[in-house]
Tab-separated table of C-alpha atoms and ligand atoms in Angstrom:
chain	number	residue	atom	x	y	z
A	1098	MET	CA	86.401	139.320	88.597
A	1099	SER	CA	89.633	140.778	87.300
A	1100	ALA	CA	93.201	140.040	86.211
A	1101	GLY	CA	94.266	136.771	87.799
A	1102	PHE	CA	90.961	134.895	87.461
A	1103	SER	CA	88.823	133.695	84.575
A	1104	ALA	CA	85.246	132.383	84.638
A	1105	ASP	CA	85.066	128.611	84.186
A	1106	ALA	CA	81.871	126.564	83.913
A	1107	THR	CA	83.671	123.234	83.478
A	1108	TRP	CA	85.172	122.609	86.938
A	1109	ARG	CA	83.507	119.559	88.510
A	1110	SER	CA	84.141	117.331	91.456
A	1111	TRP	CA	84.648	113.623	90.700
A	1112	GLY	CA	80.950	112.756	91.137
A	1113	ARG	CA	79.913	115.375	88.531
A	1114	VAL	CA	76.505	116.057	90.090
A	1115	GLU	CA	76.848	119.813	90.695
A	1116	HIS	CA	77.423	122.301	87.879
A	1117	GLY	CA	78.247	125.976	88.309
A	1118	VAL	CA	80.594	128.815	87.477
A	1119	HIS	CA	83.895	129.268	89.298
A	1120	TYR	CA	86.492	132.030	88.934
A	1121	ARG	CA	89.697	130.180	88.366
A	1122	GLY	CA	93.226	131.347	89.088
A	1123	GLN	CA	96.173	129.104	88.245
A	1124	PRO	CA	99.443	130.252	89.868
A	1125	TYR	CA	102.804	128.949	88.625
A	1126	PHE	CA	104.857	130.371	91.478
A	1127	ARG	CA	104.144	130.426	95.189
A	1128	ASP	CA	104.530	134.199	95.386
A	1129	GLN	CA	101.509	134.590	93.088
A	1130	LEU	CA	99.221	133.046	95.708
A	1131	GLU	CA	98.949	135.950	98.107
A	1132	PRO	CA	98.046	138.554	95.438
A	1133	LEU	CA	95.393	136.135	94.106
A	1134	LEU	CA	93.934	135.663	97.572
A	1135	GLN	CA	93.847	139.441	98.067
A	1136	GLU	CA	92.263	139.957	94.661
A	1137	ALA	CA	89.491	137.474	95.487
A	1138	ARG	CA	88.919	139.223	98.789
A	1139	ALA	CA	88.731	142.646	97.151
A	1140	SER	CA	86.118	141.236	94.739
A	1141	ARG	CA	84.154	139.856	97.737
A	1142	LYS	CA	84.514	136.331	96.428
A	1143	PRO	CA	85.328	133.572	98.921
A	1144	ALA	CA	88.354	131.584	97.760
A	1145	LEU	CA	89.295	127.879	97.900
A	1146	ALA	CA	92.523	126.105	96.958
A	1147	VAL	CA	91.915	122.911	94.974
A	1148	GLY	CA	94.039	120.045	93.696
A	1149	LEU	CA	93.146	117.490	91.039
A	1150	GLY	CA	89.396	117.494	91.733
A	1151	ARG	CA	89.291	113.872	92.973
A	1152	SER	CA	86.946	114.627	95.881
A	1153	TYR	CA	83.539	113.378	94.866
A	1154	GLY	CA	81.070	115.947	96.136
A	1155	LEU	CA	81.002	119.442	97.567
A	1156	SER	CA	84.295	119.962	99.398
A	1157	ASN	CA	86.253	121.024	96.286
A	1158	LEU	CA	83.487	123.240	94.887
A	1159	ASN	CA	83.042	126.947	95.554
A	1160	THR	CA	80.269	127.978	93.172
A	1161	ASP	CA	80.451	131.614	92.110
A	1162	GLY	CA	83.620	131.953	94.202
A	1163	ALA	CA	87.336	131.894	93.434
A	1164	LEU	CA	89.383	128.730	92.933
A	1165	LEU	CA	93.139	128.665	93.428
A	1166	CYS	CA	94.123	125.712	91.253
A	1167	MET	CA	97.325	124.385	92.786
A	1168	GLN	CA	98.410	121.726	90.310
A	1169	ASP	CA	101.224	123.762	88.707
A	1170	LEU	CA	102.829	124.344	92.104
A	1171	ASP	CA	104.384	120.904	92.020
A	1172	ARG	CA	108.081	121.365	92.749
A	1173	PHE	CA	110.086	119.345	95.235
A	1174	ILE	CA	111.840	121.716	97.644
A	1175	ALA	CA	114.078	119.414	99.719
A	1176	PHE	CA	114.704	115.688	100.176
A	1177	ASP	CA	116.611	114.025	102.998
A	1178	ALA	CA	117.540	110.729	101.329
A	1179	GLU	CA	118.870	109.192	104.520
A	1180	ASN	CA	115.741	109.726	106.586
A	1181	GLY	CA	113.101	109.836	103.848
A	1182	VAL	CA	111.808	113.335	104.576
A	1183	LEU	CA	110.375	115.202	101.590
A	1184	ARG	CA	109.333	118.845	101.412
A	1185	ALA	CA	107.297	119.709	98.325
A	1186	GLU	CA	104.852	122.222	96.954
A	1187	THR	CA	101.341	121.003	97.591
A	1188	GLY	CA	100.298	120.770	93.922
A	1189	ALA	CA	102.681	117.815	93.463
A	1190	SER	CA	100.623	114.683	92.898
A	1191	LEU	CA	101.099	111.449	94.810
A	1192	GLY	CA	102.079	109.933	91.449
A	1193	ASP	CA	104.830	112.584	91.031
A	1194	ILE	CA	106.131	111.808	94.509
A	1195	LEU	CA	106.149	108.045	93.895
A	1196	ARG	CA	108.046	108.398	90.621
A	1197	PHE	CA	110.720	110.250	92.560
A	1198	CYS	CA	110.893	108.250	95.779
A	1199	VAL	CA	110.210	104.615	94.739
A	1200	PRO	CA	113.534	104.202	92.849
A	1201	ARG	CA	115.217	105.479	96.035
A	1202	GLY	CA	113.512	102.841	98.214
A	1203	TRP	CA	110.855	105.062	99.805
A	1204	PHE	CA	107.059	105.073	99.577
A	1205	LEU	CA	104.172	107.248	100.711
A	1206	PRO	CA	103.151	106.613	104.335
A	1207	THR	CA	99.676	105.754	103.095
A	1208	THR	CA	97.785	106.322	99.874
A	1209	PRO	CA	94.185	106.560	98.672
A	1210	GLY	CA	92.963	104.334	95.825
A	1211	THR	CA	94.212	106.763	93.170
A	1212	ARG	CA	97.598	108.423	92.675
A	1213	PHE	CA	95.921	111.386	90.890
A	1214	VAL	CA	95.631	113.301	94.143
A	1215	THR	CA	97.780	116.262	95.174
A	1216	LEU	CA	99.809	116.475	98.355
A	1217	GLY	CA	97.532	119.364	99.416
A	1218	GLY	CA	94.377	117.329	98.734
A	1219	ALA	CA	95.782	114.345	100.665
A	1220	ILE	CA	96.420	116.532	103.725
A	1221	ALA	CA	93.222	118.582	103.463
A	1222	ASN	CA	91.129	115.388	103.608
A	1223	ASP	CA	93.578	113.469	105.819
A	1224	VAL	CA	93.194	110.573	103.399
A	1225	HIS	CA	93.573	106.931	104.373
A	1226	GLY	CA	94.537	103.785	102.512
A	1227	LYS	CA	94.407	100.031	102.776
A	1228	ASN	CA	96.983	100.182	105.590
A	1229	HIS	CA	95.063	102.341	108.058
A	1230	VAL	CA	95.222	99.702	110.797
A	1231	ARG	CA	99.052	99.823	110.706
A	1232	ALA	CA	99.892	103.327	109.511
A	1233	GLY	CA	96.984	105.602	110.414
A	1234	SER	CA	95.986	108.361	108.007
A	1235	PHE	CA	98.129	110.671	105.859
A	1236	GLY	CA	98.155	113.371	108.550
A	1237	CYS	CA	100.142	111.091	110.893
A	1238	ALA	CA	103.161	111.541	108.604
A	1239	VAL	CA	102.958	115.318	108.071
A	1240	ARG	CA	105.782	117.127	109.878
A	1241	ARG	CA	105.400	120.732	108.748
A	1242	ILE	CA	103.056	122.840	106.636
A	1243	GLY	CA	103.595	126.241	104.999
A	1244	LEU	CA	100.148	127.873	105.296
A	1245	LEU	CA	99.130	131.119	103.637
A	1246	THR	CA	96.241	132.859	105.372
A	1247	SER	CA	94.388	136.049	104.551
A	1248	HIS	CA	95.833	137.569	107.741
A	1249	GLY	CA	99.040	137.933	105.723
A	1250	GLY	CA	102.066	135.859	104.803
A	1251	CYS	CA	102.879	132.183	104.833
A	1252	ILE	CA	103.381	130.736	108.315
A	1253	GLU	CA	105.216	127.515	109.136
A	1254	LEU	CA	103.081	125.141	111.212
A	1255	THR	CA	104.300	122.189	113.280
A	1256	PRO	CA	102.250	119.549	115.117
A	1257	ASP	CA	102.421	121.710	118.270
A	1258	ASP	CA	100.274	124.421	116.675
A	1259	ALA	CA	96.491	124.388	117.101
A	1260	LEU	CA	96.172	125.556	113.483
A	1261	PHE	CA	98.118	122.468	112.345
A	1262	ALA	CA	95.430	120.183	113.854
A	1263	ALA	CA	92.707	122.233	112.169
A	1264	THR	CA	94.507	122.130	108.804
A	1265	ILE	CA	94.962	118.319	108.745
A	1266	GLY	CA	91.582	117.201	107.389
A	1267	GLY	CA	90.483	120.854	107.347
A	1268	MET	CA	89.262	120.763	103.717
A	1269	GLY	CA	91.227	123.830	102.665
A	1270	LEU	CA	89.262	126.132	104.974
A	1271	THR	CA	92.055	127.234	107.321
A	1272	GLY	CA	94.355	128.630	104.617
A	1273	VAL	CA	96.155	127.742	101.410
A	1274	MET	CA	98.872	125.148	101.971
A	1275	GLU	CA	101.847	126.293	99.893
A	1276	TRP	CA	104.135	123.418	100.813
A	1277	ALA	CA	104.288	120.479	103.194
A	1278	GLU	CA	106.932	118.192	104.644
A	1279	ILE	CA	106.165	114.507	105.034
A	1280	GLN	CA	107.884	111.440	106.436
A	1281	LEU	CA	108.112	108.671	103.833
A	1282	THR	CA	108.244	104.952	104.618
A	1283	GLN	CA	111.115	102.641	103.653
A	1284	ILE	CA	110.128	99.656	101.496
A	1285	PRO	CA	112.063	96.427	100.743
A	1286	SER	CA	110.906	96.447	97.079
A	1287	SER	CA	108.209	98.060	94.950
A	1288	PHE	CA	106.223	94.815	94.629
A	1289	ILE	CA	103.428	93.420	96.724
A	1290	ASP	CA	102.837	89.763	97.558
A	1291	TYR	CA	99.104	89.418	97.864
A	1292	GLU	CA	96.394	86.871	98.485
A	1293	GLN	CA	92.809	86.945	97.376
A	1294	ILE	CA	90.174	85.002	99.294
A	1295	ALA	CA	86.467	84.681	98.509
A	1296	PHE	CA	84.201	85.056	101.555
A	1297	GLY	CA	80.578	83.953	101.747
A	1298	ASN	CA	78.988	86.606	103.961
A	1299	LEU	CA	79.674	89.425	106.438
A	1300	SER	CA	80.595	87.125	109.359
A	1301	GLU	CA	83.279	85.516	107.210
A	1302	PHE	CA	84.534	89.004	106.282
A	1303	PHE	CA	84.934	89.989	109.951
A	1304	ALA	CA	86.787	86.739	110.726
A	1305	LEU	CA	89.164	87.248	107.781
A	1306	SER	CA	89.719	90.889	108.656
A	1307	ALA	CA	90.576	90.081	112.293
A	1308	GLU	CA	92.925	87.282	111.228
A	1309	SER	CA	94.687	89.513	108.656
A	1310	ASP	CA	95.206	92.720	110.647
A	1311	GLY	CA	98.263	91.469	112.510
A	1312	ALA	CA	99.991	89.801	109.580
A	1313	PHE	CA	99.225	91.956	106.505
A	1314	LYS	CA	100.015	95.617	105.874
A	1315	HIS	CA	97.366	96.172	103.183
A	1316	THR	CA	93.835	94.781	103.443
A	1317	VAL	CA	90.634	95.595	101.575
A	1318	ALA	CA	87.468	93.782	100.521
A	1319	TRP	CA	85.141	94.110	97.555
A	1320	VAL	CA	81.517	93.367	98.453
A	1321	ASP	CA	78.817	92.058	96.119
A	1322	CYS	CA	75.916	94.234	97.226
A	1323	THR	CA	73.424	92.302	95.086
A	1324	ALA	CA	73.697	89.151	97.249
A	1325	GLY	CA	71.129	88.562	100.016
A	1326	GLY	CA	69.981	85.960	102.533
A	1327	ASP	CA	72.814	83.794	103.872
A	1328	ALA	CA	75.152	85.354	101.309
A	1329	LEU	CA	74.549	88.941	102.483
A	1330	GLY	CA	77.851	90.804	102.269
A	1331	ARG	CA	79.763	88.133	100.341
A	1332	GLY	CA	82.817	89.268	98.443
A	1333	LEU	CA	86.539	89.038	97.811
A	1334	PHE	CA	89.192	89.827	100.400
A	1335	HIS	CA	92.605	91.106	99.300
A	1336	ARG	CA	95.569	91.211	101.646
A	1337	GLY	CA	99.189	91.921	100.916
A	1338	ASN	CA	102.666	92.798	102.144
A	1339	TRP	CA	105.670	94.407	100.479
A	1340	ALA	CA	107.673	91.684	98.734
A	1341	PRO	CA	111.127	91.175	100.332
A	1342	ASP	CA	112.943	91.482	96.968
A	1343	GLY	CA	112.379	92.335	93.305
A	1344	GLY	CA	113.954	95.800	93.080
A	1345	TYR	CA	112.493	99.276	92.863
A	1346	VAL	CA	110.454	100.076	89.765
A	1347	ALA	CA	108.308	103.210	89.672
A	1348	HIS	CA	104.896	103.080	87.975
A	1349	GLU	CA	104.337	104.168	84.403
A	1350	ASP	CA	101.852	106.919	83.694
A	1351	ARG	CA	100.228	105.100	80.782
A	1352	ILE	CA	96.422	104.869	80.950
A	1353	ALA	CA	95.117	101.720	79.252
A	1354	LEU	CA	91.720	103.125	78.333
A	1355	SER	CA	89.938	106.443	78.737
A	1356	LEU	CA	86.217	107.197	78.424
A	1357	PRO	CA	85.942	110.064	75.927
A	1358	LEU	CA	82.192	110.640	76.429
A	1359	ASP	CA	79.511	110.217	79.071
A	1360	ALA	CA	77.893	106.772	79.093
A	1361	PRO	CA	74.095	106.778	78.652
A	1362	ASN	CA	72.204	107.651	81.856
A	1363	GLY	CA	70.781	104.452	83.355
A	1364	LEU	CA	73.495	102.187	81.919
A	1365	LEU	CA	74.191	101.004	85.459
A	1366	ASN	CA	70.826	99.629	86.575
A	1367	ALA	CA	69.773	96.698	88.799
A	1368	VAL	CA	70.130	94.208	85.922
A	1369	THR	CA	73.564	95.312	84.667
A	1370	LEU	CA	74.832	95.503	88.255
A	1371	ALA	CA	73.736	91.972	89.119
A	1372	GLY	CA	75.436	90.736	85.918
A	1373	PHE	CA	78.609	92.684	86.639
A	1374	ASN	CA	78.843	91.467	90.227
A	1375	LEU	CA	78.385	87.832	89.237
A	1376	ALA	CA	80.958	88.099	86.449
A	1377	TRP	CA	83.474	89.942	88.673
A	1378	ARG	CA	83.255	87.288	91.386
A	1379	ALA	CA	83.576	84.460	88.871
A	1380	LEU	CA	86.532	86.121	87.113
A	1381	HIS	CA	88.441	86.643	90.339
A	1382	ALA	CA	87.556	83.261	91.779
A	1383	ALA	CA	89.313	81.809	88.707
A	1384	SER	CA	92.431	84.011	88.990
A	1385	PRO	CA	95.450	83.065	91.142
A	1386	ARG	CA	94.873	83.190	94.883
A	1387	VAL	CA	98.435	84.173	95.679
A	1388	ALA	CA	100.570	86.357	93.423
A	1389	ARG	CA	103.237	89.054	93.253
A	1390	THR	CA	102.272	92.306	91.576
A	1391	SER	CA	103.389	95.907	91.181
A	1392	TYR	CA	102.214	98.526	93.695
A	1393	GLN	CA	100.498	100.259	90.815
A	1394	LYS	CA	98.217	97.295	90.053
A	1395	HIS	CA	97.561	96.497	93.688
A	1396	LEU	CA	96.966	99.965	95.087
A	1397	TYR	CA	95.585	101.816	92.059
A	1398	PRO	CA	93.511	99.420	89.928
A	1399	LEU	CA	91.076	102.150	88.881
A	1400	ASP	CA	93.851	104.411	87.577
A	1401	ALA	CA	94.181	102.113	84.561
A	1402	ILE	CA	90.945	103.597	83.184
A	1403	GLY	CA	90.895	107.344	82.535
A	1404	ALA	CA	87.721	109.337	83.333
A	1405	TRP	CA	85.847	106.231	84.534
A	1406	ASN	CA	83.466	108.578	86.358
A	1407	ARG	CA	81.753	109.144	82.974
A	1408	LEU	CA	80.344	105.608	83.208
A	1409	TYR	CA	77.586	107.051	85.370
A	1410	GLY	CA	76.290	109.304	82.616
A	1411	SER	CA	75.743	113.054	82.502
A	1412	ARG	CA	73.785	113.153	85.775
A	1413	GLY	CA	76.840	111.932	87.669
A	1414	PHE	CA	76.954	109.880	90.847
A	1415	TYR	CA	77.369	110.026	94.597
A	1416	GLN	CA	79.793	108.097	96.696
A	1417	TYR	CA	78.520	107.229	100.155
A	1418	GLN	CA	81.314	106.450	102.611
A	1419	CYS	CA	80.819	105.917	106.321
A	1420	VAL	CA	82.883	104.535	109.172
A	1421	LEU	CA	81.242	102.529	111.954
A	1422	PRO	CA	82.584	101.636	115.402
A	1423	PRO	CA	83.579	97.945	115.660
A	1424	GLU	CA	80.845	96.885	118.101
A	1425	ALA	CA	78.059	98.372	115.978
A	1426	ALA	CA	79.493	97.491	112.552
A	1427	PRO	CA	78.170	93.913	112.022
A	1428	ASP	CA	74.495	94.802	112.523
A	1429	ALA	CA	74.717	98.241	110.932
A	1430	LEU	CA	76.477	96.946	107.801
A	1431	ALA	CA	73.924	94.162	107.386
A	1432	ASP	CA	71.149	96.715	107.782
A	1433	MET	CA	72.740	99.014	105.199
A	1434	LEU	CA	73.138	96.227	102.632
A	1435	ARG	CA	69.500	95.149	103.143
A	1436	THR	CA	68.344	98.754	102.762
A	1437	ILE	CA	70.274	99.139	99.482
A	1438	LYS	CA	68.613	95.957	98.167
A	1439	ARG	CA	65.185	97.153	99.299
A	1440	PHE	CA	65.682	100.331	97.262
A	1441	ARG	CA	66.723	98.127	94.303
A	1442	ASP	CA	69.936	100.148	94.052
A	1443	GLY	CA	73.584	99.183	94.286
A	1444	SER	CA	76.957	99.522	92.746
A	1445	PHE	CA	79.828	97.614	91.255
A	1446	LEU	CA	82.189	99.560	93.481
A	1447	VAL	CA	81.558	98.572	97.078
A	1448	VAL	CA	84.623	98.606	99.272
A	1449	LEU	CA	84.889	97.525	102.902
A	1450	LYS	CA	88.041	98.144	104.979
A	1451	ALA	CA	89.107	97.951	108.599
A	1452	MET	CA	90.370	101.089	110.334
A	1453	GLY	CA	92.735	101.037	113.285
A	1454	GLU	CA	93.278	102.989	116.462
A	1455	ARG	CA	96.046	105.318	115.329
A	1456	ALA	CA	94.514	108.788	115.051
A	1457	SER	CA	96.040	111.847	113.413
A	1458	LEU	CA	95.822	115.266	115.065
A	1459	GLY	CA	93.131	116.446	112.615
A	1460	LEU	CA	90.085	117.978	114.293
A	1461	LEU	CA	87.875	116.879	111.387
A	1462	SER	CA	89.662	113.684	110.406
A	1463	PHE	CA	87.319	111.018	109.128
A	1464	PRO	CA	89.117	107.806	110.174
A	1465	MET	CA	88.290	106.159	113.491
A	1466	ARG	CA	88.639	102.587	114.769
A	1467	GLY	CA	86.097	100.343	113.087
A	1468	TYR	CA	85.034	99.527	109.536
A	1469	THR	CA	84.527	101.820	106.583
A	1470	LEU	CA	82.110	101.078	103.734
A	1471	ALA	CA	82.245	103.038	100.457
A	1472	ILE	CA	79.636	102.614	97.755
A	1473	ASP	CA	78.826	104.508	94.558
A	1474	PHE	CA	75.247	105.313	93.563
A	1475	ALA	CA	74.311	106.655	90.126
A	1476	ASN	CA	72.406	109.915	90.569
A	1477	ARG	CA	68.735	109.120	89.903
A	1478	GLY	CA	67.487	112.202	91.735
A	1479	ALA	CA	64.980	111.914	94.608
A	1480	PRO	CA	65.094	108.086	95.055
A	1481	THR	CA	68.895	108.179	95.402
A	1482	LEU	CA	68.720	110.964	97.996
A	1483	GLU	CA	66.000	109.050	99.873
A	1484	LEU	CA	68.164	105.915	99.948
A	1485	MET	CA	71.145	107.833	101.339
A	1486	GLU	CA	68.933	109.416	104.017
A	1487	ALA	CA	67.825	105.916	105.066
A	1488	LEU	CA	71.513	104.928	105.284
A	1489	ASP	CA	72.228	108.079	107.327
A	1490	ASP	CA	69.724	106.914	109.964
A	1491	ILE	CA	71.580	103.611	110.323
A	1492	VAL	CA	75.004	105.287	110.477
A	1493	ALA	CA	73.863	107.909	113.004
A	1494	ALA	CA	72.208	105.284	115.242
A	1495	ALA	CA	75.478	103.297	115.191
A	1496	ASN	CA	77.499	106.429	116.166
A	1497	GLY	CA	79.305	106.385	112.841
A	1498	ARG	CA	80.207	109.282	110.576
A	1499	LEU	CA	80.339	110.173	106.862
A	1500	TYR	CA	83.439	111.102	104.860
A	1501	ALA	CA	83.313	114.734	103.690
A	1502	ALA	CA	85.743	114.045	100.794
A	1503	LYS	CA	83.089	111.834	99.248
A	1504	ASP	CA	79.979	113.675	100.320
A	1505	GLY	CA	77.605	115.562	98.033
A	1506	ARG	CA	74.544	115.979	100.268
A	1507	MET	CA	75.277	115.509	103.987
A	1508	SER	CA	73.006	117.484	106.334
A	1509	GLY	CA	74.425	119.903	108.895
A	1510	ALA	CA	72.987	117.720	111.677
A	1511	MET	CA	74.741	114.588	110.373
A	1512	PHE	CA	78.035	116.494	110.070
A	1513	LYS	CA	77.814	117.945	113.574
A	1514	GLN	CA	76.956	114.589	115.135
A	1515	GLY	CA	79.784	112.814	113.305
A	1516	PHE	CA	82.432	115.464	114.001
A	1517	PRO	CA	81.873	116.727	117.551
A	1518	ARG	CA	84.970	118.994	117.379
A	1519	TRP	CA	83.477	120.936	114.472
A	1520	SER	CA	82.866	124.123	116.520
A	1521	GLU	CA	86.487	124.113	117.740
A	1522	PHE	CA	87.469	123.738	114.065
A	1523	ALA	CA	85.134	126.575	112.995
A	1524	GLU	CA	87.201	129.035	115.045
A	1525	HIS	CA	90.147	128.360	112.714
A	1526	VAL	CA	88.276	128.868	109.434
A	1527	ASP	CA	89.842	131.726	107.481
A	1528	PRO	CA	87.164	134.371	106.758
A	1529	ALA	CA	88.430	134.720	103.168
A	1530	LEU	CA	87.835	131.022	102.406
A	1531	SER	CA	84.766	128.866	101.898
A	1532	SER	CA	83.342	125.938	99.918
A	1533	ASN	CA	79.969	124.530	98.924
A	1534	PHE	CA	80.451	121.839	101.591
A	1535	TRP	CA	81.171	124.306	104.371
A	1536	ARG	CA	78.282	126.600	103.460
A	1537	ARG	CA	75.953	123.597	103.503
A	1538	VAL	CA	76.961	121.989	106.801
A	1539	SER	CA	77.743	125.090	108.855
A	1540	ALA	CA	74.555	127.001	107.978
B	2583	FAD	C1	89.305	106.606	92.448
B	2583	FAD	C2	89.404	107.303	93.768
B	2583	FAD	C3	89.787	106.570	94.871
B	2583	FAD	C4	89.888	107.219	96.114
B	2583	FAD	N1	90.268	106.464	97.195
B	2583	FAD	C5	90.378	107.042	98.401
B	2583	FAD	C6	90.810	106.307	99.526
B	2583	FAD	O1	91.075	105.102	99.446
B	2583	FAD	N2	90.947	106.956	100.715
B	2583	FAD	C7	90.692	108.294	100.832
B	2583	FAD	O2	90.859	108.829	101.933
B	2583	FAD	N3	90.273	109.026	99.779
B	2583	FAD	C8	90.101	108.436	98.582
B	2583	FAD	N4	89.713	109.184	97.499
B	2583	FAD	C9	89.419	110.608	97.692
B	2583	FAD	C10	90.657	111.504	97.459
B	2583	FAD	O3	91.806	110.910	97.998
B	2583	FAD	C11	90.452	112.833	98.184
B	2583	FAD	O4	89.226	113.405	97.824
B	2583	FAD	C12	91.591	113.835	97.938
B	2583	FAD	O5	91.482	114.865	98.878
B	2583	FAD	C13	91.547	114.427	96.531
B	2583	FAD	O6	92.675	115.259	96.339
B	2583	FAD	P1	92.757	116.314	95.140
B	2583	FAD	O7	94.158	116.711	94.952
B	2583	FAD	O8	92.023	115.805	93.970
B	2583	FAD	O9	91.995	117.563	95.797
B	2583	FAD	P2	90.590	118.222	95.476
B	2583	FAD	O10	89.553	117.175	95.375
B	2583	FAD	O11	90.732	119.181	94.372
B	2583	FAD	O12	90.383	119.018	96.844
B	2583	FAD	C14	90.175	118.284	98.040
B	2583	FAD	C15	90.247	119.209	99.254
B	2583	FAD	O13	91.582	119.622	99.432
B	2583	FAD	C16	91.658	121.037	99.542
B	2583	FAD	N5	92.957	121.431	98.993
B	2583	FAD	C17	93.575	120.943	97.892
B	2583	FAD	N6	94.787	121.509	97.761
B	2583	FAD	C18	94.942	122.379	98.794
B	2583	FAD	C19	95.976	123.260	99.211
B	2583	FAD	N7	97.132	123.363	98.555
B	2583	FAD	N8	95.773	124.009	100.326
B	2583	FAD	C20	94.619	123.909	101.031
B	2583	FAD	N9	93.609	123.080	100.682
B	2583	FAD	C21	93.768	122.334	99.584
B	2583	FAD	C22	90.451	121.535	98.759
B	2583	FAD	O14	90.036	122.821	99.209
B	2583	FAD	C23	89.416	120.472	99.098
B	2583	FAD	O15	88.778	120.750	100.318
B	2583	FAD	C24	89.592	108.600	96.242
B	2583	FAD	C25	89.206	109.324	95.112
B	2583	FAD	C26	89.100	108.690	93.885
B	2583	FAD	C27	88.668	109.494	92.683
């Protein structure tokens, strides 16, 4: 490819399983986007806009195609301080936005477990946070989008447009979002009063979750997937609310520790995992049950360690995230945890959260009412894929679905069952755009 693009063999998604060459263009100004898109088209390369590469699997990869890397398009365009409405270029990260809006008493409507995500990435995956029950997903707070398509020019979309609904959660396939306008949420301080409660099994989790939904804005549980028998699904439940006072202090961008190299493959095996899970539970059981902390520590604990994805070694890892309807969740989750034990696999990162009824407009949005389980598996090749296929059977039988932002191997059949509006969405896919995920599931 020519002028605006250069070959790059280093671009990876967060799971680092797939390797390949991409042709990378990095615009600094919005008016460079359209010529880049045209150049890719003339070279017969499908294009894809990408953010900070925090999706785990295939949705931010476009092997042998063009990448429009958006991270330098990170300017704020307009801010209505009275009503908390921000318009920004989509390469701005959630961390950039928080540094600007927290001192002014505003916060993101919802946030994933890392602030190293761009505004464009948050919309394209319609991300959710620990407050889904109360706030819905990110798309619920998007008011306008500036979308560049290969049909020419940047068009302004509002929630009344069919293309708006396809773009929320549309994985970058409907066009390149140049800018977006979002509604922020007012906060009484930048601190969170939280409680941590140990629970002994899945039934105790469901009781705690039901009790907490009405009274706490942020809830999430860590599950010890090595426990079995009566302790199946035991873990630690965290719930919190914005503290009523304490002032407005934005996070610092300091990273406490960064992994410079890949850890040895196989470092995370059944023995080290069992040890880690026991130690983690013991450590937290000994720490204060009720405390006040910064939003940074509460919402982004993993951001303290740079490049932690290298812990899984050079073969990388998969994250498996599903959501299950409430009626089916207790049995299906128990079945999934037993299956993971039977395969002698597991993870130190197993997160279980409730999801509420508030839906965004997104045709392919992942969230739905129920419970979402996310679990990392080191890539051990065929046995890991076999385990995830066994989990797929449980999720499909329970009428659940998988999260494309995390996926690195979903079948077309699983995608189509989980997202019944996919063919309506397909009509909005821009012919100049594609991704490894889309080629896999739409084939
Ligand atoms: C530690 C960690 C915790 C996480 N926790 C959560 C969580 O709690 N909840 C959750 O929902 N997700 C979570 N995620 C996933 C993450 O929020 C999403 O994958 C997010 O979309 C990544 O954004 P990004 O900027 O890195 O985009 P990328 O991963 O680079 O791209 C993601 C998608 O956005 C599209 N895209 C990016 N920019 C644009 C643009 N300007 N125009 C059009 N399309 C665009 C890409 O084509 C791609 O399809 C987590 C990820 C990590 C690493």
